[in-house]
Coordinates of N, CA and C in Angstrom, one line a residue:
Chain A
K1497 N -49.5 -62.8 -80.2 CA -48.3 -63.7 -79.4 C -47.1 -63.6 -80.4
Q1498 N -46.2 -63.1 -79.8 CA -44.7 -63.1 -80.7 C -44.6 -64.6 -80.9
E1499 N -43.9 -65.1 -82.1 CA -43.2 -66.2 -82.2 C -41.9 -66.1 -83.1
V1500 N -41.0 -66.8 -82.4 CA -39.8 -66.6 -83.0 C -39.1 -67.6 -83.7
T1501 N -38.7 -67.7 -84.9 CA -38.3 -68.9 -86.0 C -36.8 -68.8 -86.2
Q1502 N -36.1 -70.0 -86.1 CA -34.7 -69.9 -86.4 C -34.6 -70.8 -87.4
I1503 N -33.8 -70.4 -88.7 CA -33.4 -71.6 -89.6 C -32.3 -71.2 -90.1
P1504 N -31.2 -72.3 -90.3 CA -31.8 -73.8 -90.0 C -31.6 -74.1 -88.7
A1505 N -32.2 -75.2 -88.4 CA -32.0 -75.6 -87.1 C -30.7 -76.4 -86.4
A1506 N -29.9 -76.7 -87.7 CA -28.5 -77.2 -87.7 C -27.9 -76.7 -88.8
L1507 N -26.7 -76.6 -88.4 CA -25.7 -76.2 -89.9 C -24.2 -76.6 -89.3
S1508 N -23.7 -77.6 -90.4 CA -22.4 -78.0 -90.2 C -21.2 -77.4 -91.4
V1509 N -20.4 -76.7 -91.3 CA -19.5 -76.2 -92.0 C -18.2 -76.2 -91.9
P1510 N -17.3 -76.3 -92.8 CA -15.8 -76.5 -92.8 C -15.3 -75.1 -92.2
E1511 N -14.1 -75.2 -91.7 CA -13.6 -74.0 -90.9 C -13.1 -73.3 -92.3
G1512 N -13.3 -71.8 -92.0 CA -13.0 -70.9 -92.6 C -13.9 -70.3 -93.5
E1513 N -15.3 -71.0 -93.6 CA -16.4 -70.4 -94.3 C -17.1 -69.3 -93.5
N1514 N -17.6 -68.5 -94.9 CA -18.5 -67.5 -94.1 C -20.1 -68.0 -94.1
L1515 N -20.7 -68.0 -92.9 CA -22.2 -68.5 -93.0 C -23.1 -67.3 -92.4
V1516 N -24.3 -67.8 -92.5 CA -25.7 -66.6 -92.2 C -26.3 -67.5 -91.5
L1517 N -27.1 -67.0 -90.5 CA -27.8 -67.4 -89.5 C -29.2 -66.8 -89.6
N1518 N -30.5 -67.3 -89.8 CA -31.6 -66.3 -89.9 C -32.5 -66.5 -88.7
C1519 N -33.3 -65.7 -88.4 CA -34.1 -65.5 -87.5 C -35.2 -64.6 -87.8
S1520 N -36.7 -65.0 -87.8 CA -37.7 -64.3 -88.4 C -38.5 -64.4 -86.9
F1521 N -39.4 -63.3 -86.9 CA -40.5 -62.9 -85.7 C -41.6 -62.5 -86.4
T1522 N -43.1 -62.7 -85.9 CA -44.1 -62.7 -86.6 C -44.6 -61.1 -85.9
D1523 N -44.4 -60.5 -85.1 CA -44.7 -59.3 -84.4 C -43.7 -58.4 -84.6
S1524 N -43.9 -57.3 -85.8 CA -42.7 -56.3 -85.8 C -42.6 -55.4 -84.8
A1525 N -43.3 -55.3 -83.9 CA -43.3 -54.0 -82.9 C -42.5 -54.4 -82.0
I1526 N -41.3 -54.5 -82.2 CA -40.3 -54.8 -81.2 C -39.4 -53.6 -80.8
Y1527 N -38.8 -53.7 -79.7 CA -37.9 -52.9 -79.1 C -36.5 -53.1 -79.5
N1528 N -36.1 -54.1 -79.3 CA -34.7 -54.9 -79.9 C -34.8 -56.0 -80.0
L1529 N -33.5 -56.9 -80.7 CA -33.2 -58.1 -81.2 C -31.9 -58.4 -80.5
Q1530 N -32.1 -59.2 -79.8 CA -30.5 -59.7 -79.4 C -30.2 -61.0 -79.7
W1531 N -29.0 -61.2 -80.2 CA -28.3 -62.5 -80.3 C -27.3 -63.1 -79.5
F1532 N -27.4 -64.2 -78.9 CA -26.9 -65.0 -78.1 C -26.0 -66.1 -78.6
R1533 N -25.0 -66.6 -77.5 CA -24.3 -67.8 -78.0 C -24.6 -68.8 -76.7
Q1534 N -24.8 -70.0 -77.0 CA -24.8 -70.9 -76.0 C -23.8 -72.4 -76.2
D1535 N -23.0 -72.4 -75.3 CA -22.3 -73.6 -75.1 C -22.8 -74.8 -74.4
P1536 N -22.8 -76.2 -74.7 CA -23.5 -77.1 -74.3 C -23.7 -76.9 -72.8
G1537 N -24.7 -77.0 -72.2 CA -24.9 -77.1 -70.6 C -24.5 -75.8 -70.0
K1538 N -24.2 -74.5 -70.8 CA -24.1 -73.7 -70.4 C -25.2 -72.2 -70.3
G1539 N -24.8 -71.1 -69.5 CA -25.6 -69.9 -69.6 C -25.6 -69.3 -71.2
L1540 N -25.9 -68.3 -71.4 CA -26.2 -67.3 -72.6 C -24.9 -66.4 -72.7
T1541 N -24.5 -65.9 -73.5 CA -23.4 -64.8 -74.0 C -24.0 -64.3 -75.0
S1542 N -24.0 -62.7 -74.5 CA -24.9 -62.0 -75.5 C -23.6 -61.7 -76.4
L1543 N -24.2 -61.7 -77.7 CA -23.1 -61.2 -78.7 C -23.3 -59.8 -79.5
L1544 N -24.8 -59.7 -79.7 CA -25.2 -58.3 -80.4 C -26.5 -58.0 -79.9
L1545 N -26.6 -56.7 -79.8 CA -27.9 -56.1 -79.4 C -28.3 -55.1 -80.7
I1546 N -29.3 -55.0 -81.2 CA -29.8 -54.1 -82.3 C -31.3 -53.6 -81.6
Q1547 N -31.3 -52.3 -81.5 CA -32.1 -51.5 -81.2 C -33.1 -51.6 -82.5
S1548 N -34.5 -51.3 -82.2 CA -35.3 -51.2 -83.3 C -35.2 -50.4 -84.4
S1549 N -34.6 -49.3 -84.2 CA -34.2 -48.1 -84.9 C -32.7 -48.4 -85.7
Q1550 N -32.0 -49.4 -85.3 CA -30.8 -49.5 -86.2 C -31.0 -50.5 -87.3
R1551 N -30.2 -50.6 -88.3 CA -30.3 -51.9 -89.5 C -29.2 -52.9 -88.9
E1552 N -28.0 -52.4 -88.4 CA -27.1 -53.5 -88.0 C -26.2 -53.2 -87.1
Q1553 N -25.4 -54.3 -86.3 CA -24.4 -54.0 -85.6 C -23.5 -55.0 -86.1
T1554 N -22.1 -54.6 -85.6 CA -21.1 -55.4 -85.8 C -20.0 -55.5 -84.6
S1555 N -19.1 -56.8 -84.7 CA -18.6 -56.9 -83.5 C -17.7 -58.0 -84.2
G1556 N -16.2 -57.5 -84.4 CA -15.5 -58.6 -84.7 C -16.0 -59.0 -85.9
R1557 N -15.9 -60.5 -85.9 CA -16.2 -61.4 -87.4 C -17.8 -61.4 -87.4
L1558 N -18.4 -60.8 -86.4 CA -19.8 -61.0 -86.5 C -20.5 -59.8 -87.0
N1559 N -21.7 -59.8 -87.5 CA -22.5 -58.8 -88.2 C -24.1 -59.1 -88.0
A1560 N -24.7 -58.3 -87.5 CA -26.1 -58.8 -87.3 C -27.0 -57.8 -88.1
S1561 N -28.1 -58.1 -88.9 CA -28.7 -57.1 -89.6 C -30.1 -57.2 -88.9
L1562 N -31.0 -56.1 -89.0 CA -32.4 -56.4 -88.5 C -33.4 -55.5 -89.7
D1563 N -34.2 -56.4 -90.3 CA -35.2 -55.7 -91.3 C -36.4 -55.8 -90.5
K1564 N -36.9 -54.7 -89.6 CA -38.3 -54.9 -88.6 C -39.5 -55.0 -89.6
S1565 N -39.6 -54.5 -90.3 CA -40.9 -54.3 -91.3 C -41.1 -56.0 -92.0
S1566 N -40.0 -56.6 -92.3 CA -40.3 -58.0 -92.8 C -40.1 -58.9 -91.6
G1567 N -39.5 -58.5 -90.2 CA -39.8 -59.2 -89.4 C -38.5 -60.8 -89.3
R1568 N -37.1 -59.8 -89.7 CA -36.2 -60.9 -90.2 C -34.9 -60.1 -89.4
S1569 N -33.9 -61.0 -89.1 CA -33.0 -60.7 -88.7 C -31.9 -61.6 -89.1
T1570 N -30.5 -61.4 -89.6 CA -29.7 -62.3 -89.8 C -28.3 -62.0 -88.9
L1571 N -27.6 -62.8 -88.8 CA -26.4 -63.0 -88.0 C -25.3 -63.7 -89.0
Y1572 N -24.4 -62.8 -89.6 CA -23.3 -63.4 -90.5 C -22.1 -63.4 -89.5
I1573 N -21.6 -64.7 -89.7 CA -20.1 -65.3 -89.1 C -19.1 -65.0 -90.2
A1574 N -18.1 -64.5 -90.1 CA -16.8 -64.6 -91.3 C -15.9 -65.3 -90.8
A1575 N -15.3 -66.2 -91.8 CA -14.0 -67.0 -91.8 C -14.5 -67.8 -90.0
S1576 N -15.3 -68.7 -90.4 CA -15.6 -69.3 -88.9 C -14.7 -70.1 -88.7
Q1577 N -14.3 -70.5 -87.4 CA -13.5 -71.3 -86.7 C -14.0 -72.6 -86.0
P1578 N -13.2 -73.4 -85.4 CA -14.1 -74.7 -84.3 C -14.5 -73.9 -83.2
G1579 N -13.9 -72.9 -82.9 CA -14.2 -72.3 -81.5 C -15.8 -71.5 -81.8
D1580 N -16.3 -71.4 -82.9 CA -17.4 -70.9 -83.0 C -18.9 -71.9 -82.7
S1581 N -18.1 -73.3 -82.9 CA -19.2 -74.3 -82.6 C -20.1 -74.1 -81.4
A1582 N -21.4 -73.9 -81.3 CA -22.3 -73.6 -80.5 C -23.6 -73.3 -80.9
T1583 N -24.4 -73.0 -79.7 CA -26.0 -73.2 -80.4 C -26.2 -71.2 -80.5
Y1584 N -26.8 -70.9 -81.5 CA -26.8 -69.4 -81.5 C -28.5 -69.1 -81.5
L1585 N -28.8 -68.4 -80.5 CA -30.0 -67.9 -80.1 C -30.6 -66.4 -80.5
C1586 N -31.6 -66.2 -80.8 CA -31.9 -64.9 -81.1 C -33.3 -64.8 -80.3
A1587 N -33.3 -63.4 -79.9 CA -34.5 -63.1 -79.0 C -34.9 -61.8 -79.2
V1588 N -36.2 -61.2 -79.4 CA -36.7 -60.1 -79.2 C -37.5 -59.7 -78.3
R1589 N -37.4 -58.5 -77.9 CA -38.2 -57.6 -76.8 C -39.2 -56.9 -77.7
R1590 N -40.4 -56.9 -76.9 CA -41.5 -56.4 -77.6 C -41.4 -54.7 -77.3
N1591 N -42.2 -54.0 -78.1 CA -41.9 -52.6 -78.2 C -42.9 -52.0 -76.9
S1592 N -43.9 -52.3 -76.9 CA -45.0 -51.9 -75.9 C -45.9 -52.7 -75.5
G1593 N -47.0 -52.5 -74.9 CA -48.0 -53.4 -74.0 C -47.2 -54.0 -72.7
G1594 N -48.3 -54.8 -72.0 CA -48.1 -55.0 -70.9 C -46.9 -56.5 -70.9
S1595 N -46.4 -56.9 -72.0 CA -45.3 -57.8 -72.0 C -44.0 -57.4 -72.4
N1596 N -43.8 -56.0 -72.3 CA -42.6 -55.7 -73.2 C -41.4 -55.6 -72.3
Y1597 N -41.8 -56.5 -71.6 CA -40.2 -56.6 -70.4 C -39.4 -57.9 -70.6
K1598 N -40.2 -58.9 -71.6 CA -39.6 -60.2 -71.6 C -39.3 -60.4 -72.8
L1599 N -38.3 -61.4 -73.1 CA -37.5 -61.7 -74.1 C -38.2 -63.1 -74.8
T1600 N -38.7 -63.0 -76.1 CA -39.2 -64.3 -76.7 C -37.7 -64.9 -77.4
F1601 N -37.7 -66.2 -77.2 CA -36.6 -66.6 -78.0 C -36.9 -67.5 -79.1
G1602 N -36.1 -67.9 -80.1 CA -36.3 -68.8 -81.0 C -35.6 -70.2 -80.3
K1603 N -35.8 -71.3 -81.0 CA -35.1 -72.4 -80.5 C -33.7 -72.6 -80.9
G1604 N -33.0 -71.8 -81.6 CA -31.6 -71.7 -81.8 C -31.3 -72.6 -82.9
T1605 N -30.1 -72.5 -83.4 CA -29.5 -72.9 -84.6 C -28.2 -73.4 -84.1
L1606 N -27.9 -74.7 -84.0 CA -26.7 -75.5 -83.5 C -25.8 -75.4 -84.8
L1607 N -24.5 -74.8 -84.4 CA -23.4 -74.4 -85.3 C -22.2 -75.4 -85.2
T1608 N -21.7 -76.3 -86.1 CA -20.6 -77.0 -85.9 C -19.6 -76.7 -87.1
V1609 N -18.5 -76.2 -86.5 CA -17.4 -75.7 -87.6 C -16.5 -76.9 -87.5
N1610 N -16.1 -77.5 -88.7 CA -15.5 -78.6 -88.7 C -13.8 -78.3 -89.1
P1611 N -12.9 -78.4 -88.1 CA -11.5 -78.1 -88.6 C -10.9 -79.0 -89.9
Chain I
D1355 N -15.6 -56.4 -63.0 CA -17.1 -56.7 -62.7 C -17.5 -57.8 -62.5
A1356 N -18.0 -58.3 -61.3 CA -18.6 -59.4 -61.6 C -20.0 -59.8 -62.5
G1357 N -20.2 -60.8 -63.1 CA -21.6 -60.7 -64.2 C -22.8 -61.3 -63.2
V1358 N -23.6 -62.0 -63.8 CA -25.0 -62.3 -63.1 C -24.5 -63.8 -62.5
T1359 N -24.5 -64.1 -61.1 CA -24.0 -64.9 -60.6 C -25.5 -65.8 -60.0
Q1360 N -25.4 -66.9 -60.3 CA -26.5 -67.9 -59.7 C -25.9 -69.1 -59.1
S1361 N -26.8 -69.7 -58.2 CA -26.4 -70.8 -57.3 C -27.3 -71.3 -56.5
P1362 N -27.5 -72.7 -56.6 CA -26.3 -73.4 -57.2 C -26.2 -73.8 -58.4
T1363 N -25.0 -74.5 -59.0 CA -25.0 -74.4 -60.6 C -25.7 -75.8 -60.8
H1364 N -25.5 -77.1 -60.1 CA -26.4 -78.2 -60.1 C -27.3 -78.5 -58.8
L1365 N -28.2 -79.2 -58.9 CA -29.4 -80.0 -58.1 C -29.9 -80.8 -58.4
I1366 N -30.2 -81.5 -57.6 CA -31.1 -83.0 -58.0 C -32.0 -82.9 -57.1
K1367 N -33.2 -83.1 -57.1 CA -34.4 -83.3 -56.3 C -35.1 -84.3 -56.3
T1368 N -36.0 -84.5 -55.6 CA -37.3 -85.8 -55.7 C -38.3 -85.2 -56.0
R1369 N -39.2 -85.8 -56.8 CA -40.6 -85.2 -57.1 C -41.2 -84.7 -55.8
G1370 N -42.1 -83.9 -55.9 CA -42.8 -83.4 -54.8 C -42.2 -82.5 -53.8
Q1371 N -40.7 -82.5 -53.7 CA -40.0 -81.5 -53.0 C -39.9 -80.1 -53.6
Q1372 N -39.2 -79.4 -52.8 CA -39.3 -77.8 -53.2 C -38.0 -77.3 -53.3
V1373 N -37.7 -76.3 -54.1 CA -36.2 -75.9 -54.3 C -36.5 -74.4 -54.5
T1374 N -35.3 -73.9 -53.8 CA -34.9 -72.6 -54.0 C -33.8 -72.1 -54.6
L1375 N -33.7 -71.3 -55.8 CA -32.6 -71.0 -56.9 C -32.3 -69.5 -56.7
R1376 N -31.2 -69.2 -56.5 CA -30.7 -67.9 -56.4 C -29.8 -66.9 -57.2
C1377 N -30.0 -65.9 -57.5 CA -29.5 -64.8 -58.4 C -29.1 -63.5 -57.8
S1378 N -27.7 -63.3 -58.3 CA -27.3 -62.0 -58.0 C -27.0 -61.2 -59.1
P1379 N -27.8 -60.3 -59.4 CA -27.5 -59.5 -60.6 C -26.2 -58.5 -60.8
I1380 N -26.0 -58.0 -61.8 CA -24.9 -57.4 -62.0 C -25.0 -55.7 -61.2
S1381 N -23.9 -55.6 -60.4 CA -24.2 -54.5 -59.7 C -24.6 -53.1 -60.3
G1382 N -25.6 -52.8 -59.9 CA -26.4 -51.3 -60.7 C -27.7 -51.8 -61.4
H1383 N -27.8 -53.0 -61.6 CA -29.0 -53.5 -62.4 C -30.0 -53.9 -61.5
K1384 N -31.0 -53.2 -61.7 CA -32.5 -53.3 -60.8 C -33.4 -54.4 -61.2
S1385 N -33.1 -54.9 -62.4 CA -34.1 -55.6 -63.2 C -33.6 -57.2 -63.3
V1386 N -34.4 -58.1 -62.6 CA -34.0 -59.5 -62.7 C -35.1 -60.1 -63.5
S1387 N -34.8 -61.2 -64.4 CA -35.7 -61.7 -65.0 C -35.3 -63.4 -65.0
W1388 N -36.1 -64.4 -65.0 CA -35.8 -65.7 -64.8 C -36.7 -66.4 -65.9
Y1389 N -35.9 -67.5 -66.6 CA -36.3 -68.2 -67.6 C -36.1 -69.6 -67.4
Q1390 N -36.8 -70.6 -67.9 CA -36.5 -72.0 -68.2 C -36.1 -72.6 -69.5
Q1391 N -35.4 -73.3 -69.6 CA -35.0 -73.6 -70.7 C -34.7 -75.1 -70.7
V1392 N -35.6 -76.1 -71.4 CA -35.9 -77.3 -71.6 C -34.6 -77.6 -72.6
L1393 N -34.1 -79.2 -72.5 CA -33.6 -79.3 -73.6 C -34.1 -79.3 -75.0
G1394 N -33.2 -78.6 -75.7 CA -33.6 -78.7 -77.4 C -34.4 -77.4 -77.6
Q1395 N -34.9 -76.6 -76.7 CA -35.9 -75.6 -76.5 C -34.9 -74.2 -76.4
G1396 N -35.5 -73.1 -76.6 CA -35.3 -71.8 -76.2 C -35.7 -71.4 -75.0
P1397 N -34.9 -70.4 -74.2 CA -35.5 -70.4 -73.0 C -36.8 -69.7 -73.0
Q1398 N -37.7 -69.9 -72.2 CA -39.2 -69.5 -71.7 C -39.0 -68.4 -70.5
F1399 N -39.9 -67.7 -70.7 CA -40.0 -66.4 -69.8 C -40.8 -67.0 -68.4
I1400 N -40.2 -66.7 -67.4 CA -40.9 -67.2 -66.1 C -41.3 -65.8 -65.2
F1401 N -40.5 -65.0 -64.7 CA -40.7 -63.8 -64.1 C -39.9 -62.8 -64.3
Q1402 N -40.3 -61.5 -64.2 CA -39.4 -60.4 -64.2 C -39.8 -59.5 -63.2
Y1403 N -38.7 -59.1 -62.3 CA -38.8 -58.2 -61.0 C -37.9 -56.8 -61.4
Y1404 N -38.6 -55.9 -60.8 CA -37.6 -54.3 -61.2 C -38.1 -53.9 -59.9
E1405 N -37.4 -53.6 -59.0 CA -37.1 -52.9 -57.9 C -38.0 -53.0 -56.9
K1406 N -37.8 -54.8 -56.8 CA -38.7 -55.5 -56.2 C -39.9 -55.8 -56.2
E1407 N -40.3 -55.1 -57.5 CA -41.9 -55.6 -57.6 C -42.0 -56.5 -59.0
E1408 N -42.7 -57.4 -58.8 CA -43.1 -58.1 -60.0 C -43.5 -57.4 -61.0
R1409 N -43.1 -57.4 -62.5 CA -43.4 -56.8 -63.6 C -44.1 -57.6 -64.5
G1410 N -43.9 -58.9 -64.2 CA -44.4 -59.7 -65.5 C -44.4 -61.3 -65.1
R1411 N -45.5 -62.3 -65.3 CA -45.1 -63.4 -65.1 C -45.5 -64.3 -66.1
G1412 N -44.8 -65.2 -66.7 CA -45.0 -66.0 -68.0 C -46.0 -67.2 -67.6
N1413 N -46.3 -68.2 -68.4 CA -47.1 -69.1 -68.6 C -46.6 -70.3 -67.7
F1414 N -46.5 -70.2 -66.4 CA -46.0 -71.2 -65.6 C -47.0 -71.3 -64.6
P1415 N -47.2 -72.4 -63.8 CA -48.3 -72.8 -62.7 C -48.1 -71.8 -61.6
D1416 N -48.8 -71.8 -60.6 CA -48.9 -71.3 -59.4 C -47.4 -71.7 -58.3
R1417 N -47.1 -73.0 -58.8 CA -46.2 -73.6 -58.1 C -44.8 -73.1 -58.2
F1418 N -44.8 -72.1 -59.1 CA -43.4 -71.2 -59.3 C -43.7 -69.9 -58.7
S1419 N -42.9 -69.4 -58.0 CA -42.7 -67.9 -57.2 C -41.4 -67.5 -57.2
A1420 N -41.4 -66.1 -56.9 CA -40.2 -65.5 -56.9 C -40.2 -64.2 -55.9
R1421 N -39.1 -63.9 -55.8 CA -39.2 -62.3 -55.0 C -37.8 -61.8 -55.4
Q1422 N -37.8 -60.3 -55.0 CA -36.4 -59.7 -55.2 C -36.3 -59.0 -54.0
F1423 N -35.0 -59.1 -53.5 CA -34.8 -58.3 -52.0 C -34.2 -57.0 -52.2
P1424 N -34.0 -56.3 -51.3 CA -33.8 -54.6 -51.2 C -32.2 -54.6 -52.1
N1425 N -31.3 -55.6 -51.9 CA -30.1 -55.5 -52.5 C -30.3 -56.0 -54.3
Y1426 N -31.6 -56.2 -54.5 CA -31.8 -56.5 -56.3 C -31.5 -58.0 -56.4
S1427 N -30.8 -59.0 -55.4 CA -30.9 -60.2 -55.7 C -32.1 -61.1 -55.8
S1428 N -32.0 -62.1 -56.2 CA -33.6 -62.6 -56.3 C -33.5 -64.2 -55.9
E1429 N -34.7 -64.5 -55.8 CA -34.8 -66.1 -55.5 C -35.9 -66.5 -56.3
L1430 N -35.8 -68.0 -56.9 CA -36.9 -68.5 -57.8 C -37.5 -69.8 -57.1
N1431 N -38.7 -69.7 -56.5 CA -38.9 -71.0 -55.7 C -39.9 -71.7 -56.4
V1432 N -39.8 -73.4 -56.6 CA -40.8 -74.0 -57.3 C -41.0 -75.0 -56.2
N1433 N -42.2 -75.4 -56.1 CA -43.0 -76.1 -55.1 C -43.5 -77.5 -55.8
A1434 N -43.7 -78.6 -54.9 CA -44.1 -79.7 -55.6 C -43.8 -79.9 -56.9
L1435 N -42.3 -80.4 -56.7 CA -41.4 -80.7 -58.0 C -42.2 -82.0 -58.8
L1436 N -42.2 -81.3 -60.2 CA -42.6 -82.3 -61.2 C -41.2 -82.9 -61.9
L1437 N -41.4 -84.0 -62.8 CA -40.2 -84.7 -63.3 C -40.0 -83.6 -64.5
G1438 N -41.1 -82.9 -65.0 CA -40.9 -81.9 -66.3 C -40.6 -80.4 -65.8
D1439 N -40.3 -80.4 -64.4 CA -39.5 -79.2 -64.0 C -38.0 -79.3 -64.0
S1440 N -37.6 -80.4 -64.6 CA -36.0 -80.8 -65.1 C -35.8 -79.5 -66.1
A1441 N -34.7 -78.9 -65.6 CA -34.3 -77.8 -67.0 C -33.1 -77.1 -66.5
L1442 N -32.7 -76.2 -67.2 CA -31.9 -75.1 -66.9 C -32.6 -73.8 -66.8
Y1443 N -32.4 -73.3 -65.3 CA -33.1 -72.1 -65.0 C -32.2 -71.0 -65.3
L1444 N -32.2 -70.2 -66.0 CA -31.4 -68.9 -66.2 C -32.0 -67.6 -65.7
C1445 N -31.0 -66.8 -65.0 CA -31.3 -65.3 -64.6 C -30.8 -64.4 -65.5
A1446 N -31.5 -63.4 -65.5 CA -30.6 -62.3 -66.5 C -31.1 -61.1 -65.7
S1447 N -29.8 -60.1 -65.9 CA -30.3 -58.7 -65.2 C -30.1 -57.8 -66.4
S1448 N -30.7 -56.4 -66.3 CA -30.5 -55.6 -67.2 C -30.4 -54.3 -66.5
L1449 N -30.1 -53.5 -67.4 CA -29.9 -52.0 -66.7 C -30.9 -51.1 -67.8
A1450 N -32.0 -50.6 -67.2 CA -33.1 -49.9 -68.0 C -33.8 -50.7 -69.0
G1451 N -33.8 -52.1 -69.1 CA -34.5 -52.9 -69.9 C -33.8 -53.2 -71.3
Y1452 N -32.4 -52.6 -71.5 CA -31.7 -52.4 -72.7 C -31.2 -53.9 -72.9
G1453 N -30.1 -54.1 -73.1 CA -29.6 -55.9 -73.3 C -29.9 -56.7 -72.1
Y1454 N -29.9 -57.8 -72.1 CA -29.6 -58.6 -71.1 C -28.8 -59.5 -70.8
T1455 N -28.1 -59.5 -69.8 CA -27.0 -60.4 -69.4 C -27.5 -61.6 -68.6
F1456 N -27.2 -62.6 -68.8 CA -27.5 -63.8 -68.4 C -26.5 -64.4 -67.5
G1457 N -26.9 -65.2 -66.7 CA -25.7 -65.8 -65.6 C -25.6 -67.3 -66.4
S1458 N -24.8 -68.0 -65.6 CA -24.6 -69.4 -66.6 C -25.5 -70.7 -66.0
G1459 N -26.6 -70.2 -65.1 CA -27.6 -71.2 -64.8 C -27.5 -71.9 -63.8
T1460 N -28.6 -72.7 -63.4 CA -28.8 -73.7 -62.4 C -29.4 -74.9 -63.4
R1461 N -28.5 -75.9 -63.3 CA -29.4 -77.4 -63.9 C -30.1 -78.0 -62.8
L1462 N -31.3 -78.0 -62.8 CA -32.3 -78.8 -61.9 C -32.6 -80.1 -62.5
T1463 N -32.3 -81.3 -61.8 CA -32.9 -82.5 -62.1 C -33.5 -83.1 -61.3
V1464 N -35.2 -83.1 -61.6 CA -36.1 -84.2 -60.7 C -36.2 -85.5 -61.1
V1465 N -35.8 -86.1 -60.0 CA -35.9 -87.8 -60.2 C -37.1 -88.3 -59.3

């Protein structure tokens, strides 16, 4: 059974700081990994999708890396801004087998960027 | 392009009642998935439908059911509501199972 863990559960940083959010998963047989942002009471916004054959993806100030063999992904946020405050979730999709269609999520990291 | 749309946005029901939640996927997406997110937790998989057929079911009781229509929209039904069913219900659509796009969710409160 795939389990996804996100560390830390909460993070508070001053504006302008670079930061790293961590995601680990127990089963390395993944198809892809997706990072999402969730504002309070809202739906999920996709940030980055990394296919299992890729090592990293970048979008603006965001960079996500994937080390499938060690079961780890990181989301790097450069020059953080108060508008980045949200919960960040990572989710993995299994590579094969009967459950390869579903996403397994971590509990998320609550990020607060202070002005 | 319209994203994934869900209705209603908020809903209050009484224990024992039944509820139907609706989802319209992104145009061209044939796969629709449903997730339940309780406060402080990550979303949990409920169902996936592809081309109107159920492709997977999560660890939820039979009170939960869903279907997908010919236009690929979907409904999630929950019978005999319990207080513990209070959650944000999220719908996601995908193209060929690559990245998933989520809707804004339906906040269900059971009293």
